[in-house]
PDB file of C-alpha atoms and ligand atoms in Angstrom:
ATOM      1  CA  MET A   1     -17.348  84.619 -31.716  1.00  0.00           C
ATOM      2  CA  SER A   2     -19.429  87.599 -30.569  1.00  0.00           C
ATOM      3  CA  ALA A   3     -17.736  90.539 -32.280  1.00  0.00           C
ATOM      4  CA  ASP A   4     -18.733  94.156 -31.676  1.00  0.00           C
ATOM      5  CA  PRO A   5     -18.454  96.108 -34.956  1.00  0.00           C
ATOM      6  CA  ASN A   6     -17.475  99.274 -33.053  1.00  0.00           C
ATOM      7  CA  CYS A   7     -14.721  97.610 -31.004  1.00  0.00           C
ATOM      8  CA  ILE A   8     -11.121  98.201 -32.088  1.00  0.00           C
ATOM      9  CA  PHE A   9      -9.928  94.911 -30.587  1.00  0.00           C
ATOM     10  CA  CYS A  10     -12.686  92.957 -32.375  1.00  0.00           C
ATOM     11  CA  LYS A  11     -11.500  94.608 -35.607  1.00  0.00           C
ATOM     12  CA  ILE A  12      -7.942  93.459 -34.879  1.00  0.00           C
ATOM     13  CA  ILE A  13      -9.211  89.927 -34.137  1.00  0.00           C
ATOM     14  CA  GLU A  14     -11.098  89.921 -37.436  1.00  0.00           C
ATOM     15  CA  LYS A  15      -7.992  91.259 -39.251  1.00  0.00           C
ATOM     16  CA  LYS A  16      -9.897  94.368 -40.342  1.00  0.00           C
ATOM     17  CA  THR A  17      -7.342  96.520 -38.494  1.00  0.00           C
ATOM     18  CA  PRO A  18      -3.617  95.671 -38.607  1.00  0.00           C
ATOM     19  CA  ALA A  19      -1.626  94.867 -35.481  1.00  0.00           C
ATOM     20  CA  SER A  20       1.737  93.385 -34.607  1.00  0.00           C
ATOM     21  CA  VAL A  21       0.486  89.969 -33.488  1.00  0.00           C
ATOM     22  CA  VAL A  22       2.814  87.916 -31.272  1.00  0.00           C
ATOM     23  CA  HIS A  23       0.415  85.063 -30.421  1.00  0.00           C
ATOM     24  CA  GLU A  24      -2.863  83.755 -31.746  1.00  0.00           C
ATOM     25  CA  ASP A  25      -4.904  80.661 -30.983  1.00  0.00           C
ATOM     26  CA  GLU A  26      -8.560  79.622 -31.054  1.00  0.00           C
ATOM     27  CA  HIS A  27      -9.463  81.633 -27.967  1.00  0.00           C
ATOM     28  CA  ALA A  28      -7.042  84.551 -27.659  1.00  0.00           C
ATOM     29  CA  ILE A  29      -4.793  86.947 -29.517  1.00  0.00           C
ATOM     30  CA  ALA A  30      -1.836  88.995 -28.295  1.00  0.00           C
ATOM     31  CA  PHE A  31      -0.348  92.006 -30.032  1.00  0.00           C
ATOM     32  CA  GLU A  32       1.982  94.898 -29.305  1.00  0.00           C
ATOM     33  CA  ASP A  33       0.353  98.020 -27.840  1.00  0.00           C
ATOM     34  CA  VAL A  34       0.260 100.827 -30.415  1.00  0.00           C
ATOM     35  CA  ASN A  35       1.255 103.346 -27.719  1.00  0.00           C
ATOM     36  CA  PRO A  36       3.773 101.434 -25.566  1.00  0.00           C
ATOM     37  CA  GLN A  37       4.282 102.547 -21.969  1.00  0.00           C
ATOM     38  CA  ALA A  38       7.419 100.413 -21.517  1.00  0.00           C
ATOM     39  CA  PRO A  39       9.995  98.708 -23.786  1.00  0.00           C
ATOM     40  CA  VAL A  40       7.738  95.622 -23.642  1.00  0.00           C
ATOM     41  CA  HIS A  41       4.019  96.379 -23.791  1.00  0.00           C
ATOM     42  CA  THR A  42       1.907  93.535 -25.121  1.00  0.00           C
ATOM     43  CA  LEU A  43      -1.864  93.154 -24.872  1.00  0.00           C
ATOM     44  CA  ILE A  44      -3.454  89.732 -24.328  1.00  0.00           C
ATOM     45  CA  VAL A  45      -7.057  89.711 -25.500  1.00  0.00           C
ATOM     46  CA  PRO A  46      -9.811  87.069 -25.568  1.00  0.00           C
ATOM     47  CA  LYS A  47     -11.390  86.605 -28.982  1.00  0.00           C
ATOM     48  CA  LYS A  48     -14.798  86.790 -27.319  1.00  0.00           C
ATOM     49  CA  HIS A  49     -15.968  90.387 -26.887  1.00  0.00           C
ATOM     50  CA  ILE A  50     -16.258  90.782 -23.109  1.00  0.00           C
ATOM     51  CA  PRO A  51     -16.540  94.513 -22.311  1.00  0.00           C
ATOM     52  CA  ASP A  52     -15.284  94.482 -18.728  1.00  0.00           C
ATOM     53  CA  ILE A  53     -14.560  92.301 -15.698  1.00  0.00           C
ATOM     54  CA  HIS A  54     -18.177  92.461 -14.531  1.00  0.00           C
ATOM     55  CA  SER A  55     -19.341  91.009 -17.847  1.00  0.00           C
ATOM     56  CA  ILE A  56     -17.395  87.781 -17.235  1.00  0.00           C
ATOM     57  CA  THR A  57     -19.744  84.813 -16.774  1.00  0.00           C
ATOM     58  CA  VAL A  58     -19.244  81.407 -15.194  1.00  0.00           C
ATOM     59  CA  ALA A  59     -18.762  80.017 -18.711  1.00  0.00           C
ATOM     60  CA  ASP A  60     -15.823  82.399 -19.258  1.00  0.00           C
ATOM     61  CA  ARG A  61     -13.706  81.174 -16.342  1.00  0.00           C
ATOM     62  CA  GLU A  62     -11.512  78.894 -18.426  1.00  0.00           C
ATOM     63  CA  LEU A  63     -11.098  81.595 -21.070  1.00  0.00           C
ATOM     64  CA  VAL A  64      -9.986  84.152 -18.487  1.00  0.00           C
ATOM     65  CA  GLY A  65      -7.473  81.673 -17.083  1.00  0.00           C
ATOM     66  CA  HIS A  66      -6.202  81.064 -20.606  1.00  0.00           C
ATOM     67  CA  LEU A  67      -5.254  84.739 -20.905  1.00  0.00           C
ATOM     68  CA  PHE A  68      -2.765  84.259 -18.058  1.00  0.00           C
ATOM     69  CA  PHE A  69      -1.438  81.119 -19.702  1.00  0.00           C
ATOM     70  CA  VAL A  70      -0.807  83.065 -22.925  1.00  0.00           C
ATOM     71  CA  ALA A  71       0.794  85.936 -20.984  1.00  0.00           C
ATOM     72  CA  ARG A  72       3.134  83.491 -19.270  1.00  0.00           C
ATOM     73  CA  LYS A  73       4.126  82.009 -22.629  1.00  0.00           C
ATOM     74  CA  ILE A  74       4.853  85.436 -24.147  1.00  0.00           C
ATOM     75  CA  ALA A  75       6.809  86.521 -21.063  1.00  0.00           C
ATOM     76  CA  ALA A  76       8.948  83.389 -21.369  1.00  0.00           C
ATOM     77  CA  GLN A  77       9.464  83.940 -25.126  1.00  0.00           C
ATOM     78  CA  LYS A  78      10.572  87.503 -24.471  1.00  0.00           C
ATOM     79  CA  GLY A  79      12.940  86.376 -21.693  1.00  0.00           C
ATOM     80  CA  LEU A  80      11.154  88.315 -18.955  1.00  0.00           C
ATOM     81  CA  GLU A  81      11.019  85.600 -16.288  1.00  0.00           C
ATOM     82  CA  LYS A  82      14.231  86.518 -14.464  1.00  0.00           C
ATOM     83  CA  ASN A  83      13.812  90.262 -14.155  1.00  0.00           C
ATOM     84  CA  GLY A  84      10.019  90.199 -13.952  1.00  0.00           C
ATOM     85  CA  TYR A  85       7.177  92.085 -15.457  1.00  0.00           C
ATOM     86  CA  ARG A  86       3.973  93.811 -14.529  1.00  0.00           C
ATOM     87  CA  MET A  87       0.493  92.729 -15.612  1.00  0.00           C
ATOM     88  CA  VAL A  88      -2.323  95.244 -15.453  1.00  0.00           C
ATOM     89  CA  ILE A  89      -6.065  95.265 -16.054  1.00  0.00           C
ATOM     90  CA  ASN A  90      -7.686  98.675 -16.114  1.00  0.00           C
ATOM     91  CA  ASN A  91     -11.377  98.168 -15.362  1.00  0.00           C
ATOM     92  CA  GLY A  92     -13.804 101.059 -15.740  1.00  0.00           C
ATOM     93  CA  PRO A  93     -13.253 104.743 -16.468  1.00  0.00           C
ATOM     94  CA  GLY A  94     -11.818 105.550 -13.036  1.00  0.00           C
ATOM     95  CA  ALA A  95      -9.062 103.003 -13.600  1.00  0.00           C
ATOM     96  CA  GLY A  96      -8.288 104.282 -17.091  1.00  0.00           C
ATOM     97  CA  GLN A  97      -9.963 101.611 -19.229  1.00  0.00           C
ATOM     98  CA  THR A  98     -10.242 103.054 -22.724  1.00  0.00           C
ATOM     99  CA  VAL A  99     -11.043  99.930 -24.781  1.00  0.00           C
ATOM    100  CA  LEU A 100     -14.202  98.121 -23.643  1.00  0.00           C
ATOM    101  CA  HIS A 101     -12.961  94.622 -24.490  1.00  0.00           C
ATOM    102  CA  ILE A 102     -11.066  93.012 -21.597  1.00  0.00           C
ATOM    103  CA  HIS A 103      -7.301  92.677 -21.967  1.00  0.00           C
ATOM    104  CA  LEU A 104      -4.197  92.030 -19.939  1.00  0.00           C
ATOM    105  CA  HIS A 105      -1.347  94.514 -20.289  1.00  0.00           C
ATOM    106  CA  LEU A 106       2.057  92.796 -20.097  1.00  0.00           C
ATOM    107  CA  LEU A 107       4.714  95.413 -19.337  1.00  0.00           C
ATOM    108  CA  SER A 108       8.455  95.040 -18.839  1.00  0.00           C
ATOM    109  CA  GLY A 109      11.865  96.498 -19.604  1.00  0.00           C
ATOM    110  CA  ARG A 110      11.906  99.381 -17.131  1.00  0.00           C
ATOM    111  CA  ALA A 111      11.461  99.973 -13.397  1.00  0.00           C
ATOM    112  CA  PHE A 112       7.891  99.978 -12.097  1.00  0.00           C
ATOM    113  CA  HIS A 113       6.809 101.758  -8.966  1.00  0.00           C
ATOM    114  CA  TRP A 114       4.329 100.917  -6.258  1.00  0.00           C
ATOM    115  CA  PRO A 115       1.742 102.201  -5.650  1.00  0.00           C
ATOM    116  CA  PRO A 116       0.986 102.518  -9.368  1.00  0.00           C
ATOM    117  CA  GLY A 117       0.005 105.872 -10.844  1.00  0.00           C
TER     118      GLY A 117
HETATM  119  P1  5GP B   1      -6.877 100.392 -21.574  1.00  0.00           P
HETATM  120  O1  5GP B   1      -6.682 101.887 -21.525  1.00  0.00           O
HETATM  121  O2  5GP B   1      -8.284 100.059 -22.001  1.00  0.00           O
HETATM  122  O3  5GP B   1      -6.460  99.667 -20.341  1.00  0.00           O
HETATM  123  O4  5GP B   1      -5.875  99.862 -22.679  1.00  0.00           O
HETATM  124  C1  5GP B   1      -6.116 100.017 -24.041  1.00  0.00           C
HETATM  125  C2  5GP B   1      -4.784  99.909 -24.726  1.00  0.00           C
HETATM  126  O5  5GP B   1      -5.020  99.646 -26.094  1.00  0.00           O
HETATM  127  C3  5GP B   1      -3.948 101.186 -24.665  1.00  0.00           C
HETATM  128  O6  5GP B   1      -2.703 100.911 -24.059  1.00  0.00           O
HETATM  129  C4  5GP B   1      -3.831 101.616 -26.125  1.00  0.00           C
HETATM  130  O7  5GP B   1      -2.568 102.169 -26.424  1.00  0.00           O
HETATM  131  C5  5GP B   1      -4.084 100.325 -26.865  1.00  0.00           C
HETATM  132  N1  5GP B   1      -4.692 100.507 -28.162  1.00  0.00           N
HETATM  133  C6  5GP B   1      -5.760 101.289 -28.454  1.00  0.00           C
HETATM  134  N2  5GP B   1      -6.055 101.197 -29.768  1.00  0.00           N
HETATM  135  C7  5GP B   1      -5.159 100.328 -30.304  1.00  0.00           C
HETATM  136  C8  5GP B   1      -4.952  99.833 -31.635  1.00  0.00           C
HETATM  137  O8  5GP B   1      -5.654 100.160 -32.582  1.00  0.00           O
HETATM  138  N3  5GP B   1      -3.913  98.958 -31.812  1.00  0.00           N
HETATM  139  C9  5GP B   1      -3.118  98.559 -30.766  1.00  0.00           C
HETATM  140  N4  5GP B   1      -2.129  97.705 -31.082  1.00  0.00           N
HETATM  141  N5  5GP B   1      -3.282  99.016 -29.507  1.00  0.00           N
HETATM  142  C10 5GP B   1      -4.289  99.876 -29.283  1.00  0.00           C
HETATM  143 ZN1   ZN B   2     -14.401  93.637 -28.867  1.00  0.00          ZN
END
């Protein structure tokens, strides 16, 4: 598992930094965002340190698909299927990515607008 010692999400994965974990398996972890932007705001994170979308390799395709599988499971557990939810990936500084370790944002519990801000 290629951890980056300066990466906050790697520290959470290694249990060096606490987080409210809602799912964990061999390949991924999910925890509540420390600064929630909606009543539900969960982050789904691969255990492999992949800085951004352009760092994804052919070998990572199954792992990236797994993130959606985990998100779907959490959404079902939280009862979000009926009303819906938004999933977001911010990639790069112009899109607002602040943590350089890819993650899905799972957001729900309020109205979301389109186009996004
Ligand atoms: P980004 O801006 O990269 O798309 O998303 C990073 C997210 O990580 C932000 O929503 C931010 O609130 C969250 N975050 C940053 N540091 C921590 C932390 O130490 N713990 C948790 N649980 N979330 C964090
Ligand atoms: Zn990392």
